[in-house]
Structures are given as structure tokens and as C-alpha cells.
Amino acid sequence: MIFLKAFIVGGLICAAGQILIDKTKLTPARILVTFVVLGVFLQLIGIYAPLVDYAGAGATVPLTGFGYNLCKGVHKAVTENGFLGVFTGGFTAGAGGICAALIFGFLVSIIFRSKPKK
């Protein structure tokens, strides 16, 4: 059942992004930033954590999940290290995903060659 919940919640988040792309003049970059900020905001008001508990990866994999992860990391670092945690918490929380993206991007760039559009 968790797979169905993840599929539905993740699909709804992605569908919302597609609707924003199709129906507004927002650029994809602004939509991505909006989703990250929305994840932070929803975590701050206490809505996103129950959604993660309900949907698992369906809520943590989209960009709103990245914002949630950053907010959770900053909160944890502030409680442990005080004010310095504001600056270090987001980096610590997001380091694994960012490193994985860099490593896999590098490996793919070695394996495949880019071609110019014709």
C-alpha cells in the first residue's frame, strides 16, 4: 500500500508542477525554486512531516522534499549548535543528495558524448 500512496502523492506534486509550466508564464527555474521554498514553508508550519510519514518517498523525492530536508537539517543543527546551525544545517542535510547528483552526472558525462542540436 505504501507504493500506491507514494505514487499518488508524488504524482500529484509533479502534476502541480506540470500545470504551473503549462498554464503560467513562470520559467521552470522559478517553479523549481517555488517548490523548494514551499517544502520549507510546509515543514515550518508542521504539515510536511505528516505527509512524509504517510507517503514516504512520494513526498521526499520531489523538490518539495528537498526543501523539507533542508528545513529539518537547519532545525536540528540549530538545536545542537545554536546560531551557527543556521549556516551549517542545510549543507549537512543536503550533502548526500547533492554529492550523489554530482557523482552520477560525472559518470554519465564520461560514458556518453553530448551532441549539438541540428
PDB file of C-alpha atoms in Angstrom:
ATOM      1  CA  MET A   1       0.000   0.000   0.000  1.00  0.00           C
ATOM      2  CA  ILE A   2       2.948   2.366   0.662  1.00  0.00           C
ATOM      3  CA  PHE A   3       3.874   2.206  -3.032  1.00  0.00           C
ATOM      4  CA  LEU A   4       0.409   3.360  -4.044  1.00  0.00           C
ATOM      5  CA  LYS A   5       0.488   6.204  -1.527  1.00  0.00           C
ATOM      6  CA  ALA A   6       3.938   7.275  -2.738  1.00  0.00           C
ATOM      7  CA  PHE A   7       2.832   7.123  -6.365  1.00  0.00           C
ATOM      8  CA  ILE A   8      -0.298   9.191  -5.756  1.00  0.00           C
ATOM      9  CA  VAL A   9       1.330  11.886  -3.614  1.00  0.00           C
ATOM     10  CA  GLY A  10       4.449  12.158  -5.790  1.00  0.00           C
ATOM     11  CA  GLY A  11       2.269  12.184  -8.906  1.00  0.00           C
ATOM     12  CA  LEU A  12       0.110  14.985  -7.534  1.00  0.00           C
ATOM     13  CA  ILE A  13       3.174  17.082  -6.717  1.00  0.00           C
ATOM     14  CA  CYS A  14       4.573  16.508 -10.217  1.00  0.00           C
ATOM     15  CA  ALA A  15       1.177  17.192 -11.799  1.00  0.00           C
ATOM     16  CA  ALA A  16       1.029  20.516  -9.947  1.00  0.00           C
ATOM     17  CA  GLY A  17       4.415  21.401 -11.421  1.00  0.00           C
ATOM     18  CA  GLN A  18       3.282  20.445 -14.915  1.00  0.00           C
ATOM     19  CA  ILE A  19       0.147  22.564 -14.547  1.00  0.00           C
ATOM     20  CA  LEU A  20       2.282  25.529 -13.496  1.00  0.00           C
ATOM     21  CA  ILE A  21       4.505  25.029 -16.546  1.00  0.00           C
ATOM     22  CA  ASP A  22       1.547  24.745 -18.930  1.00  0.00           C
ATOM     23  CA  LYS A  23      -0.790  27.414 -17.518  1.00  0.00           C
ATOM     24  CA  THR A  24       1.533  30.166 -16.273  1.00  0.00           C
ATOM     25  CA  LYS A  25       4.374  32.180 -17.680  1.00  0.00           C
ATOM     26  CA  LEU A  26       6.683  31.087 -14.862  1.00  0.00           C
ATOM     27  CA  THR A  27      10.001  29.702 -16.007  1.00  0.00           C
ATOM     28  CA  PRO A  28      10.898  26.150 -14.941  1.00  0.00           C
ATOM     29  CA  ALA A  29      13.655  27.542 -12.701  1.00  0.00           C
ATOM     30  CA  ARG A  30      11.177  29.711 -10.804  1.00  0.00           C
ATOM     31  CA  ILE A  31       8.815  26.779 -10.412  1.00  0.00           C
ATOM     32  CA  LEU A  32      11.653  24.651  -9.003  1.00  0.00           C
ATOM     33  CA  VAL A  33      12.590  27.350  -6.507  1.00  0.00           C
ATOM     34  CA  THR A  34       8.914  27.757  -5.594  1.00  0.00           C
ATOM     35  CA  PHE A  35       8.643  24.042  -4.817  1.00  0.00           C
ATOM     36  CA  VAL A  36      11.758  24.080  -2.608  1.00  0.00           C
ATOM     37  CA  VAL A  37      10.501  27.138  -0.712  1.00  0.00           C
ATOM     38  CA  LEU A  38       7.053  25.541  -0.417  1.00  0.00           C
ATOM     39  CA  GLY A  39       8.656  22.449   1.139  1.00  0.00           C
ATOM     40  CA  VAL A  40      10.456  24.629   3.686  1.00  0.00           C
ATOM     41  CA  PHE A  41       7.283  26.569   4.480  1.00  0.00           C
ATOM     42  CA  LEU A  42       5.138  23.444   4.857  1.00  0.00           C
ATOM     43  CA  GLN A  43       7.744  21.946   7.195  1.00  0.00           C
ATOM     44  CA  LEU A  44       7.822  25.142   9.252  1.00  0.00           C
ATOM     45  CA  ILE A  45       4.074  25.068   9.837  1.00  0.00           C
ATOM     46  CA  GLY A  46       4.128  21.337  10.576  1.00  0.00           C
ATOM     47  CA  ILE A  47       2.294  19.966   7.542  1.00  0.00           C
ATOM     48  CA  TYR A  48       5.065  18.270   5.556  1.00  0.00           C
ATOM     49  CA  ALA A  49       6.331  15.805   8.184  1.00  0.00           C
ATOM     50  CA  PRO A  50       2.946  14.021   8.444  1.00  0.00           C
ATOM     51  CA  LEU A  51       2.836  13.915   4.631  1.00  0.00           C
ATOM     52  CA  VAL A  52       6.279  12.233   4.629  1.00  0.00           C
ATOM     53  CA  ASP A  53       5.068   9.751   7.226  1.00  0.00           C
ATOM     54  CA  TYR A  54       2.050   8.985   5.026  1.00  0.00           C
ATOM     55  CA  ALA A  55       3.623   8.860   1.566  1.00  0.00           C
ATOM     56  CA  GLY A  56       7.312   8.119   2.183  1.00  0.00           C
ATOM     57  CA  ALA A  57       9.359   8.605  -0.986  1.00  0.00           C
ATOM     58  CA  GLY A  58       6.353  10.122  -2.748  1.00  0.00           C
ATOM     59  CA  ALA A  59       6.856  13.182  -0.554  1.00  0.00           C
ATOM     60  CA  THR A  60      10.637  13.172  -0.083  1.00  0.00           C
ATOM     61  CA  VAL A  61      11.811  12.664  -3.668  1.00  0.00           C
ATOM     62  CA  PRO A  62      10.191  15.730  -5.367  1.00  0.00           C
ATOM     63  CA  LEU A  63      11.684  19.184  -4.863  1.00  0.00           C
ATOM     64  CA  THR A  64       9.334  19.969  -2.011  1.00  0.00           C
ATOM     65  CA  GLY A  65      11.046  17.096  -0.205  1.00  0.00           C
ATOM     66  CA  PHE A  66      14.410  18.791  -0.713  1.00  0.00           C
ATOM     67  CA  GLY A  67      13.071  21.937   0.958  1.00  0.00           C
ATOM     68  CA  TYR A  68      11.658  19.802   3.766  1.00  0.00           C
ATOM     69  CA  ASN A  69      15.046  18.121   4.202  1.00  0.00           C
ATOM     70  CA  LEU A  70      16.880  21.462   4.305  1.00  0.00           C
ATOM     71  CA  CYS A  71      14.472  22.856   6.886  1.00  0.00           C
ATOM     72  CA  LYS A  72      14.712  19.743   9.030  1.00  0.00           C
ATOM     73  CA  GLY A  73      18.529  19.878   8.856  1.00  0.00           C
ATOM     74  CA  VAL A  74      18.665  23.531   9.858  1.00  0.00           C
ATOM     75  CA  HIS A  75      16.300  22.921  12.768  1.00  0.00           C
ATOM     76  CA  LYS A  76      18.406  20.016  14.018  1.00  0.00           C
ATOM     77  CA  ALA A  77      21.674  21.959  13.662  1.00  0.00           C
ATOM     78  CA  VAL A  78      20.260  24.998  15.469  1.00  0.00           C
ATOM     79  CA  THR A  79      19.137  22.873  18.412  1.00  0.00           C
ATOM     80  CA  GLU A  80      22.571  21.219  18.593  1.00  0.00           C
ATOM     81  CA  ASN A  81      24.939  24.098  17.720  1.00  0.00           C
ATOM     82  CA  GLY A  82      22.951  27.274  18.298  1.00  0.00           C
ATOM     83  CA  PHE A  83      23.008  30.127  15.801  1.00  0.00           C
ATOM     84  CA  LEU A  84      25.852  28.597  13.774  1.00  0.00           C
ATOM     85  CA  GLY A  85      23.439  25.821  12.789  1.00  0.00           C
ATOM     86  CA  VAL A  86      21.550  28.295  10.592  1.00  0.00           C
ATOM     87  CA  PHE A  87      24.540  28.284   8.256  1.00  0.00           C
ATOM     88  CA  THR A  88      25.610  24.640   8.504  1.00  0.00           C
ATOM     89  CA  GLY A  89      22.358  22.667   8.863  1.00  0.00           C
ATOM     90  CA  GLY A  90      21.167  22.932   5.269  1.00  0.00           C
ATOM     91  CA  PHE A  91      24.540  21.909   3.877  1.00  0.00           C
ATOM     92  CA  THR A  92      24.776  18.915   6.168  1.00  0.00           C
ATOM     93  CA  ALA A  93      21.232  17.755   5.423  1.00  0.00           C
ATOM     94  CA  GLY A  94      21.518  18.136   1.656  1.00  0.00           C
ATOM     95  CA  ALA A  95      25.090  16.924   1.215  1.00  0.00           C
ATOM     96  CA  GLY A  96      24.248  13.292   0.394  1.00  0.00           C
ATOM     97  CA  GLY A  97      21.793  14.107  -2.381  1.00  0.00           C
ATOM     98  CA  ILE A  98      23.960  16.822  -3.868  1.00  0.00           C
ATOM     99  CA  CYS A  99      27.062  14.597  -3.866  1.00  0.00           C
ATOM    100  CA  ALA A 100      25.119  11.750  -5.486  1.00  0.00           C
ATOM    101  CA  ALA A 101      23.867  14.085  -8.221  1.00  0.00           C
ATOM    102  CA  LEU A 102      27.394  15.336  -8.914  1.00  0.00           C
ATOM    103  CA  ILE A 103      28.935  11.856  -8.975  1.00  0.00           C
ATOM    104  CA  PHE A 104      26.255  10.310 -11.198  1.00  0.00           C
ATOM    105  CA  GLY A 105      26.305  13.339 -13.501  1.00  0.00           C
ATOM    106  CA  PHE A 106      30.067  12.997 -13.848  1.00  0.00           C
ATOM    107  CA  LEU A 107      29.831   9.252 -14.563  1.00  0.00           C
ATOM    108  CA  VAL A 108      27.167   9.787 -17.216  1.00  0.00           C
ATOM    109  CA  SER A 109      29.274  12.526 -18.833  1.00  0.00           C
ATOM    110  CA  ILE A 110      32.172  10.058 -19.115  1.00  0.00           C
ATOM    111  CA  ILE A 111      30.035   7.311 -20.652  1.00  0.00           C
ATOM    112  CA  PHE A 112      28.028   9.402 -23.141  1.00  0.00           C
ATOM    113  CA  ARG A 113      29.103  12.149 -25.503  1.00  0.00           C
ATOM    114  CA  SER A 114      26.982  15.224 -25.985  1.00  0.00           C
ATOM    115  CA  LYS A 115      25.968  16.193 -29.484  1.00  0.00           C
ATOM    116  CA  PRO A 116      24.916  19.613 -30.757  1.00  0.00           C
ATOM    117  CA  LYS A 117      21.319  20.074 -31.840  1.00  0.00           C
ATOM    118  CA  LYS A 118      20.847  20.080 -35.583  1.00  0.00           C
TER     119      LYS A 118
END
